[in-house]
Amino acid sequence: MIKTDILIIGAGPTGLFTVFEAGLLKLKCHLIDALPQPGGQCSEIYPKKPIYDIPAFPEVLAGDLVDNLMKQIAPFQPGFTLGERAQTIEKQDDDTFIVTTNKGTQHQAPVVAIAGGLGSFEPRKPLIENIVAYEDRGVAYIIRDPEIYRDKKVVIAGGGDSALDWSIFLSDVAREVTLVHRRNEFRGALDSVEKVQELKNRGKIKLITPAEITKLSGDKKLESVTIVRGEEQINLEVDHFIPLFGLAPKLGPIADWGLEIEKNAIKVNNSLDYQTNIPGIYAIGDVNTYPGKLKLILCGFHEATLMCQSAYQRIFPDKRYVMKYTTVGGVTGFDGSKKEAPKAVIKAIE
């Protein structure tokens, strides 16, 4: 049994930042995530995608943001249960919760913070008759390691940010990149569209629109794709086909925990602390909903901060914590290591 102060379900940016805010309050955290590494979508889906709305970072790659968050929380020594999905939750007589994963790992905590982003994801697969037969044999729906595609012939299908961003990135990795989209217009960011057009003009990307891939061929692995553009049929030799049509989010087992759900999101009390209808269970980040909700990473950071203050009061109802800026005393880790505050400090709120 793993015991902790705050059990965080979801190790994306919001879940990771929760560890920092909890650590300032001397609260220990443990995180559960179905993915094999921390970072959520930022690590799994678009580690090389730039993010522009993180304060003090005019631009930061999603993967670098995760790396920085991991460095920030390192002094607080969080625990991780990765590659396992939170399956069930049980309220105990002592007012704590036991969360069991799909692999049977049990965790106990007085506070549970659900920071599961948009939930678990399933790729939206194109309607190609034999596509399942080529999964892991040339067809992939998520790019985890770009080096797999080095010096290979790659076809990407899609018209959103992921298709555009990965086409741009792989243009410097793969031997040949072809982007296929069923429309002439793209749904992605304008600068990405312009970059793809520029790379097309330089011969770094082949762009085929409006067109659709209708057939996959090959013996033991994928060898070619058939592309239909109007009356034209194109047979293209390839090593990899990557359809990037987005991911369908699902709350998964969390939806059966007795929480109040609205449009695939967990309703919370945003006027106070982002607590759900079950006292002691909070929901922060993209997984929650309330009037005026914005699904932004920086909003998740704000919600995590307020949630931790409420969690402290739940765990220590008889103690009064005086909130201080980190510039007052620096950040002291659980191992005693300390990042000292500068000479000029801001007075604590009394």
CSV table of C-alpha atoms in Angstrom, one decimal, residues 15 18-20 44 49 75 89 110 115 125 138 161 181 210 212 233 276 287 343 346:
chain,number,residue,atom,x,y,z
A,15,GLY,CA,-0.4,17.4,-11.9
A,18,THR,CA,0.6,20.4,-7.9
A,19,VAL,CA,3.6,18.6,-6.4
A,20,PHE,CA,5.5,22.0,-6.2
A,44,GLU,CA,3.2,11.6,-25.4
A,49,LYS,CA,5.3,21.5,-30.3
A,75,PRO,CA,13.3,18.7,-4.2
A,89,ILE,CA,-11.7,4.5,-5.5
A,110,PRO,CA,-6.8,11.8,2.6
A,115,ALA,CA,-5.6,16.1,-12.9
A,125,LYS,CA,-8.7,6.0,-37.1
A,138,GLY,CA,4.2,0.7,-40.5
A,161,ASP,CA,-1.8,21.2,-35.7
A,181,HIS,CA,-5.2,16.3,-46.5
A,210,PRO,CA,-7.4,17.7,-51.6
A,212,GLU,CA,-7.5,10.9,-49.3
A,233,GLN,CA,-5.0,7.7,-58.3
A,276,THR,CA,-16.0,17.9,-6.6
A,287,VAL,CA,-10.5,17.5,-16.7
A,343,LYS,CA,18.6,39.4,-0.4
A,346,ILE,CA,8.8,40.3,-0.2
